[in-house]
Short mmCIF file of C-alpha atoms and ligand atoms in Angstrom, two decimals:
data_model
loop_
_atom_site.label_atom_id
_atom_site.label_comp_id
_atom_site.label_asym_id
_atom_site.label_seq_id
_atom_site.Cartn_x
_atom_site.Cartn_y
_atom_site.Cartn_z
CA MET A 1 0.00 0.00 0.00
CA THR A 2 1.17 3.54 -0.61
CA GLN A 3 2.21 5.59 2.36
CA ILE A 4 0.07 8.61 3.10
CA THR A 5 2.70 11.22 3.81
CA PRO A 6 2.22 14.57 5.50
CA GLN A 7 3.58 17.84 4.14
CA PRO A 8 7.34 18.42 4.37
CA GLY A 9 8.44 19.59 7.81
CA ILE A 10 5.44 18.23 9.73
CA MET A 11 7.21 15.12 11.02
CA ASP A 12 10.15 17.27 12.16
CA ILE A 13 7.87 18.82 14.76
CA ALA A 14 8.43 17.35 18.21
CA LEU A 15 5.16 17.02 20.11
CA TYR A 16 4.75 19.86 22.60
CA GLN A 17 5.88 18.92 26.09
CA ALA A 18 3.52 20.50 28.59
CA GLY A 19 4.68 21.32 32.09
CA LYS A 20 3.58 19.07 34.94
CA SER A 21 0.38 19.81 36.80
CA HIS A 22 0.28 16.83 39.20
CA VAL A 23 2.69 15.22 41.61
CA ALA A 24 2.25 11.51 42.36
CA GLY A 25 0.98 11.03 45.90
CA GLN A 26 0.14 14.71 46.47
CA THR A 27 -3.45 15.85 46.61
CA ARG A 28 -2.76 19.53 47.22
CA VAL A 29 -0.27 21.02 44.81
CA LEU A 30 1.13 24.49 44.51
CA LYS A 31 1.43 24.96 40.75
CA LEU A 32 4.08 27.54 39.93
CA SER A 33 5.00 26.12 36.54
CA ALA A 34 2.78 27.76 33.92
CA ASN A 35 2.88 31.48 34.73
CA GLU A 36 -0.79 31.47 35.65
CA ASN A 37 -2.32 34.25 37.72
CA PRO A 38 -2.45 32.97 41.34
CA PHE A 39 -5.62 35.02 41.96
CA GLY A 40 -7.50 33.56 39.00
CA PRO A 41 -9.70 35.63 36.71
CA SER A 42 -11.49 38.82 37.78
CA PRO A 43 -14.74 38.01 39.63
CA LYS A 44 -16.49 40.23 37.07
CA ALA A 45 -15.14 38.05 34.25
CA ILE A 46 -16.33 34.92 36.07
CA ALA A 47 -19.81 36.42 36.41
CA VAL A 48 -19.95 37.25 32.71
CA ALA A 49 -18.74 33.75 31.77
CA GLN A 50 -21.51 32.23 33.88
CA SER A 51 -24.17 34.48 32.42
CA ALA A 52 -23.09 33.64 28.85
CA ALA A 53 -24.20 30.01 29.15
CA PRO A 54 -27.86 30.37 28.06
CA ASP A 55 -26.80 31.85 24.71
CA LEU A 56 -24.40 29.09 23.74
CA HIS A 57 -26.70 28.00 20.90
CA ARG A 58 -25.95 31.30 19.11
CA TYR A 59 -22.99 31.62 16.79
CA PRO A 60 -20.52 34.25 17.96
CA SER A 61 -19.55 37.50 16.31
CA THR A 62 -17.22 36.87 13.42
CA ASP A 63 -15.49 40.25 13.43
CA HIS A 64 -14.99 40.50 17.23
CA SER A 65 -15.94 44.17 16.95
CA GLU A 66 -16.87 44.62 20.61
CA LEU A 67 -13.75 43.04 22.01
CA ARG A 68 -11.57 44.92 19.52
CA ALA A 69 -13.30 48.18 20.42
CA ALA A 70 -12.66 47.50 24.11
CA ILE A 71 -8.99 46.71 23.49
CA GLY A 72 -8.72 49.86 21.39
CA GLU A 73 -10.32 51.96 24.10
CA ILE A 74 -8.22 50.59 26.95
CA HIS A 75 -4.91 50.63 25.09
CA ASN A 76 -5.63 53.69 22.96
CA LEU A 77 -5.24 51.75 19.70
CA ASP A 78 -7.13 51.70 16.39
CA PRO A 79 -9.54 48.71 16.58
CA ASP A 80 -9.18 48.22 12.83
CA ARG A 81 -5.57 47.25 13.35
CA ILE A 82 -6.39 44.58 15.95
CA ILE A 83 -7.02 40.87 15.33
CA CYS A 84 -8.16 38.36 17.97
CA GLY A 85 -7.21 34.73 18.12
CA VAL A 86 -7.46 31.52 20.12
CA GLY A 87 -4.67 32.60 22.43
CA SER A 88 -1.89 34.69 21.03
CA ASP A 89 -0.56 31.35 19.77
CA GLU A 90 -3.20 31.42 17.04
CA VAL A 91 -2.29 34.95 16.01
CA LEU A 92 1.35 33.88 15.78
CA GLN A 93 0.24 30.94 13.67
CA PHE A 94 -1.65 33.23 11.26
CA VAL A 95 1.48 35.33 10.84
CA VAL A 96 3.77 32.39 10.11
CA GLN A 97 1.22 30.75 7.81
CA CYS A 98 0.64 33.94 5.80
CA TYR A 99 4.22 35.12 5.48
CA THR A 100 6.52 32.09 5.43
CA GLY A 101 6.81 28.84 3.51
CA PRO A 102 9.29 26.22 2.29
CA GLY A 103 12.77 27.64 1.79
CA ASP A 104 12.16 30.60 4.12
CA GLU A 105 13.99 31.12 7.39
CA VAL A 106 12.36 32.16 10.65
CA ILE A 107 14.67 33.56 13.30
CA TYR A 108 14.07 33.09 17.00
CA THR A 109 16.46 33.35 19.93
CA GLU A 110 18.24 30.79 22.05
CA HIS A 111 15.89 30.90 25.05
CA GLY A 112 12.83 31.85 22.99
CA PHE A 113 9.35 30.35 23.23
CA SER A 114 9.17 26.71 22.06
CA MET A 115 6.12 27.48 19.89
CA TYR A 116 8.20 29.48 17.37
CA PRO A 117 10.11 26.58 15.79
CA ILE A 118 6.92 24.50 15.86
CA LEU A 119 5.00 27.19 13.97
CA ALA A 120 7.82 27.65 11.46
CA ARG A 121 7.92 23.94 10.69
CA GLN A 122 4.11 23.81 10.36
CA ALA A 123 4.49 26.28 7.51
CA GLY A 124 7.36 24.28 5.98
CA ALA A 125 9.84 27.04 6.84
CA THR A 126 13.19 26.56 8.56
CA PRO A 127 13.60 27.79 12.14
CA VAL A 128 16.96 29.44 12.81
CA CYS A 129 18.03 29.73 16.44
CA VAL A 130 20.25 32.71 17.35
CA PRO A 131 22.23 32.83 20.63
CA GLU A 132 21.44 35.32 23.39
CA THR A 133 24.09 37.01 25.53
CA ASN A 134 23.79 36.24 29.24
CA ARG A 135 20.10 35.45 28.85
CA VAL A 136 19.29 38.72 27.08
CA VAL A 137 18.36 38.98 23.40
CA ASP A 138 21.30 40.32 21.40
CA VAL A 139 20.26 42.54 18.49
CA ASP A 140 23.61 42.28 16.70
CA LEU A 141 23.54 38.49 16.77
CA ILE A 142 20.04 38.57 15.25
CA LEU A 143 21.11 41.00 12.53
CA ASN A 144 24.17 38.83 11.77
CA ALA A 145 21.92 35.80 11.28
CA VAL A 146 19.74 37.48 8.64
CA THR A 147 20.13 35.96 5.16
CA GLU A 148 18.29 36.59 1.91
CA ARG A 149 15.94 33.78 2.95
CA THR A 150 14.92 35.33 6.27
CA ARG A 151 11.25 36.33 6.30
CA LEU A 152 10.42 36.73 9.96
CA VAL A 153 12.05 37.42 13.34
CA PHE A 154 10.40 36.48 16.62
CA LEU A 155 11.22 38.53 19.70
CA THR A 156 9.70 37.68 23.08
CA ASN A 157 9.87 40.84 25.16
CA PRO A 158 10.06 40.49 28.07
CA GLY A 159 11.54 37.03 27.59
CA ASN A 160 10.22 33.67 28.68
CA PRO A 161 11.81 31.78 30.49
CA THR A 162 14.47 34.43 31.12
CA GLY A 163 12.22 37.23 32.39
CA THR A 164 14.66 39.79 30.99
CA LEU A 165 13.72 42.85 28.96
CA LEU A 166 15.35 44.05 25.77
CA PRO A 167 15.30 47.85 26.26
CA ALA A 168 13.05 49.91 23.98
CA ASP A 169 15.97 51.56 22.16
CA GLU A 170 17.41 48.15 21.30
CA VAL A 171 14.05 46.93 19.99
CA ALA A 172 13.84 50.08 17.87
CA ARG A 173 17.36 49.50 16.56
CA LEU A 174 16.42 45.96 15.57
CA ALA A 175 13.32 47.19 13.74
CA GLU A 176 15.29 49.90 11.95
CA GLN A 177 18.16 47.70 10.87
CA LEU A 178 16.13 44.72 9.69
CA PRO A 179 15.53 44.81 5.93
CA ASP A 180 12.02 46.14 5.18
CA HIS A 181 10.73 42.86 3.75
CA ILE A 182 11.36 40.99 7.03
CA LEU A 183 8.58 40.94 9.61
CA LEU A 184 9.44 41.61 13.24
CA VAL A 185 6.97 39.91 15.58
CA ILE A 186 7.11 41.22 19.15
CA ASP A 187 5.46 38.72 21.49
CA GLY A 188 4.30 40.73 24.49
CA ALA A 189 2.73 37.93 26.54
CA TYR A 190 4.20 39.48 29.71
CA ALA A 191 4.02 43.16 28.73
CA GLU A 192 1.70 44.05 31.63
CA PHE A 193 4.35 43.02 34.16
CA VAL A 194 7.20 45.22 32.92
CA ARG A 195 8.67 47.52 35.56
CA PRO A 196 7.37 51.08 35.04
CA GLU A 197 10.88 52.56 35.06
CA ALA A 198 11.63 50.68 31.83
CA ARG A 199 9.17 53.00 29.99
CA PHE A 200 8.12 50.14 27.78
CA ASP A 201 5.26 50.43 25.26
CA ALA A 202 5.36 46.74 24.18
CA GLY A 203 6.18 47.80 20.61
CA VAL A 204 3.09 49.94 19.93
CA ASN A 205 5.09 52.88 18.58
CA LEU A 206 7.02 50.62 16.21
CA VAL A 207 3.80 49.12 14.86
CA ASP A 208 2.45 52.65 14.36
CA THR A 209 5.50 53.90 12.50
CA ARG A 210 6.66 50.90 10.47
CA ALA A 211 5.08 48.58 7.90
CA ASN A 212 6.76 45.38 9.11
CA VAL A 213 6.19 45.15 12.88
CA ILE A 214 3.50 43.13 14.67
CA MET A 215 2.78 42.99 18.41
CA THR A 216 0.95 40.11 20.06
CA ARG A 217 -0.70 40.10 23.50
CA THR A 218 -2.65 37.61 25.56
CA PHE A 219 -5.40 37.21 28.16
CA SER A 220 -3.63 34.09 29.47
CA LYS A 221 -1.21 35.69 31.89
CA VAL A 222 -2.07 38.80 33.90
CA TYR A 223 -5.81 38.40 33.15
CA GLY A 224 -5.78 34.85 34.50
CA LEU A 225 -7.62 33.38 31.51
CA GLY A 226 -5.20 30.78 30.15
CA GLY A 227 -7.99 28.22 30.01
CA LEU A 228 -10.24 30.52 27.96
CA ARG A 229 -7.78 30.87 25.05
CA VAL A 230 -7.92 34.51 23.91
CA GLY A 231 -5.10 36.64 22.55
CA TRP A 232 -4.74 39.48 20.10
CA GLY A 233 -2.37 41.13 17.69
CA TYR A 234 -1.78 44.74 16.66
CA ALA A 235 -0.32 45.38 13.23
CA PRO A 236 -0.48 47.70 10.22
CA ARG A 237 -3.88 47.51 8.55
CA ALA A 238 -2.48 45.81 5.45
CA ILE A 239 -1.16 42.95 7.58
CA ILE A 240 -4.41 42.62 9.56
CA ASP A 241 -6.22 42.33 6.23
CA VAL A 242 -3.95 39.44 5.25
CA LEU A 243 -4.23 37.64 8.59
CA ASN A 244 -8.04 37.84 8.56
CA ARG A 245 -8.11 35.76 5.37
CA VAL A 246 -6.80 32.67 7.16
CA ARG A 247 -8.69 33.26 10.41
CA GLN A 248 -11.71 30.98 10.76
CA PRO A 249 -14.87 33.11 10.93
CA PHE A 250 -15.88 31.74 14.33
CA ASN A 251 -12.49 31.21 15.92
CA LEU A 252 -13.58 32.72 19.26
CA SER A 253 -16.72 31.66 21.12
CA ASN A 254 -19.25 34.18 22.41
CA LEU A 255 -18.30 33.07 25.91
CA SER A 256 -14.62 33.80 25.20
CA LEU A 257 -15.32 37.20 23.69
CA ALA A 258 -17.58 38.40 26.51
CA THR A 259 -15.38 37.04 29.30
CA ALA A 260 -12.20 38.53 27.90
CA GLU A 261 -13.87 41.93 27.54
CA ALA A 262 -15.09 41.86 31.14
CA ALA A 263 -11.60 40.95 32.35
CA LEU A 264 -10.06 43.74 30.31
CA ARG A 265 -12.46 46.33 31.73
CA ASP A 266 -11.81 45.40 35.36
CA ARG A 267 -8.83 47.72 35.78
CA ASP A 268 -8.92 47.66 39.60
CA TYR A 269 -8.44 43.92 39.60
CA LEU A 270 -5.64 44.21 37.05
CA ASP A 271 -3.90 46.80 39.21
CA MET A 272 -4.16 44.54 42.26
CA CYS A 273 -2.67 41.60 40.35
CA ARG A 274 0.22 43.68 39.05
CA ARG A 275 0.93 45.23 42.45
CA GLU A 276 0.97 41.88 44.22
CA ASN A 277 3.13 40.36 41.50
CA ALA A 278 5.68 43.17 41.69
CA LYS A 279 5.81 43.02 45.49
CA TRP A 280 6.26 39.26 45.80
CA ARG A 281 8.54 39.01 42.76
CA ASP A 282 11.06 41.28 44.45
CA TRP A 283 10.60 39.60 47.80
CA LEU A 284 11.14 36.13 46.36
CA ALA A 285 14.14 37.14 44.26
CA GLY A 286 15.72 38.67 47.38
CA GLU A 287 15.06 35.59 49.52
CA LEU A 288 16.51 33.22 46.92
CA ALA A 289 19.54 35.42 46.30
CA ALA A 290 20.25 35.35 50.05
CA LEU A 291 20.17 31.55 49.84
CA GLY A 292 22.70 31.56 47.01
CA VAL A 293 20.19 31.19 44.18
CA PRO A 294 20.50 34.25 41.94
CA SER A 295 18.13 35.40 39.20
CA ASP A 296 18.14 38.19 36.64
CA GLN A 297 15.87 41.15 37.35
CA SER A 298 12.49 39.94 36.13
CA HIS A 299 9.97 41.98 34.14
CA THR A 300 7.41 39.17 34.21
CA ASN A 301 5.32 37.08 36.61
CA PHE A 302 8.08 34.53 37.16
CA ILE A 303 11.75 34.41 38.02
CA LEU A 304 14.39 32.20 36.49
CA ALA A 305 16.23 30.81 39.53
CA ARG A 306 19.79 29.78 38.69
CA PHE A 307 21.46 26.91 40.52
CA ALA A 308 25.09 25.81 40.42
CA ASP A 309 24.43 23.28 37.68
CA GLN A 310 21.81 20.93 36.26
CA ASN A 311 22.29 18.42 39.09
CA GLU A 312 21.50 20.96 41.75
CA ALA A 313 18.49 22.30 39.83
CA GLU A 314 17.10 18.78 39.45
CA ALA A 315 17.74 17.91 43.10
CA CYS A 316 15.93 21.06 44.19
CA ASP A 317 13.04 20.30 41.83
CA ALA A 318 12.79 16.83 43.37
CA LEU A 319 12.60 18.27 46.89
CA LEU A 320 9.96 20.80 45.81
CA GLN A 321 7.86 17.97 44.43
CA THR A 322 7.94 16.16 47.78
CA ARG A 323 6.27 19.28 49.15
CA GLY A 324 3.72 19.34 46.32
CA ILE A 325 5.34 22.36 44.65
CA ILE A 326 5.59 22.27 40.85
CA VAL A 327 7.98 24.58 39.02
CA ARG A 328 9.22 24.45 35.43
CA LYS A 329 12.47 22.83 34.41
CA VAL A 330 13.90 24.72 31.46
CA ALA A 331 16.71 22.50 30.15
CA GLY A 332 14.69 22.32 26.92
CA TYR A 333 15.14 26.09 26.63
CA GLY A 334 18.92 25.82 26.89
CA LEU A 335 18.91 26.59 30.62
CA PRO A 336 19.68 23.27 32.38
CA GLU A 337 20.80 24.99 35.62
CA GLY A 338 17.56 26.98 35.86
CA LEU A 339 14.12 26.50 37.34
CA ARG A 340 11.40 28.87 36.20
CA ILE A 341 9.19 29.77 39.14
CA THR A 342 5.88 31.57 38.72
CA ILE A 343 5.21 34.28 41.30
CA GLY A 344 2.39 32.96 43.45
CA ASP A 345 0.41 34.82 46.09
CA GLU A 346 2.06 35.61 49.44
CA GLU A 347 1.42 32.16 50.84
CA GLY A 348 2.75 30.47 47.72
CA CYS A 349 5.90 32.58 47.65
CA ARG A 350 6.57 31.93 51.33
CA ALA A 351 6.07 28.18 50.89
CA LEU A 352 8.42 28.16 47.90
CA ALA A 353 11.12 30.15 49.69
CA ALA A 354 10.85 27.89 52.76
CA ALA A 355 11.25 24.81 50.57
CA ILE A 356 14.32 26.16 48.84
CA ARG A 357 15.78 27.12 52.21
CA ALA A 358 15.21 23.54 53.39
CA PHE A 359 16.85 22.25 50.23
CA LYS A 360 19.92 24.42 50.75
CA GLU A 361 20.16 23.52 54.44
CA GLY A 362 19.76 19.83 53.64
CA ALA A 363 22.56 20.09 51.08
CA ARG A 364 24.86 21.67 53.67
CA ALA A 365 24.03 19.17 56.40
C1 LIG B 401 2.19 32.29 27.65
C2 LIG B 401 2.86 32.79 26.43
C3 LIG B 401 2.11 33.15 25.32
C4 LIG B 401 0.62 33.14 25.38
O1 LIG B 401 0.06 32.12 24.73
P1 LIG B 401 -1.51 32.07 24.61
O2 LIG B 401 -1.69 31.29 23.35
O3 LIG B 401 -2.00 33.48 24.44
O4 LIG B 401 -2.04 31.42 25.82
C5 LIG B 401 2.76 33.62 24.20
N1 LIG B 401 4.10 33.74 24.18
C6 LIG B 401 4.84 33.45 25.25
C7 LIG B 401 6.31 33.67 25.20
C8 LIG B 401 4.24 32.95 26.40
O5 LIG B 401 4.99 32.63 27.46
#
């Protein structure tokens, strides 16, 4: 019989490895592995989600006009240059599908998001991994890697799992020095957590002033809606027009649209989540540093704790699991000595710090 073969590139995709969410033998776990909001969604968003149930027989809006108008209002953006997707992952997929294909190269960086090479291969394109310098994206190394086949550059800013920020002037330099026919995609999944002193606009000004820059954002992180699957992109109108051609007309449910809008409009809740994150992020980084576990200054809702080596990171992870605490190993992101730890609420941060203290004391004993 003849083999039914998939398109080139598809079988090169490794199946996505999700982080753990259970520990054998533990009924209560403290999950600090997926950068979820420890406070959950806004109570107003929960109420809207519950009230949406009786209308689930109705097809949703196909143009997402209300959610786009709300995003435009809150972020002071033109709603006609916004597109919504099933998580920002889907928006990233539209971009790769529309602008790359076999023979094209897609640049991403050493510790970049694992979805980027997957998306490139889905489109038949070739992912090209560029080193970072001390866990920070290096604009010159990206520019050096550009060839005549490069079509797209992915930048996660702030980075995941590094938590570091490429300063605005460096992002602007990258945009200016990339050839005009190459798209720069700025993935701002953690943009809401950036420290105010960084004066960071997530790439909005670059989208407004250039024809080849796209910004993506998500409701999965600070809005606590990872399970709902809503994200959005902001791009020049010509690009939005292209992306909308591959978007399925009913990609977002009416429940998703209404819930995301309610979450977006609850600014008091957002402020509380950001304040708590900033407070406990600094507290936790300080505690771990005092225990001999340094981390780079984080602009996100996690820290990348660095141990002496992979052995120590794995031993610490094993101890955390005995206490029902789940963090993310990041050897697959080129950081074998690291553990990525989501900032929990006060109780979660204190439990984590106490466990790492016990690990360090046990190692000394
Ligand atoms: C979490 C995350 C996203 C968001 O993905 P969604 O599909 O919106 O849930 C995107 N990029 C990075 C780097 C992330 O960490």
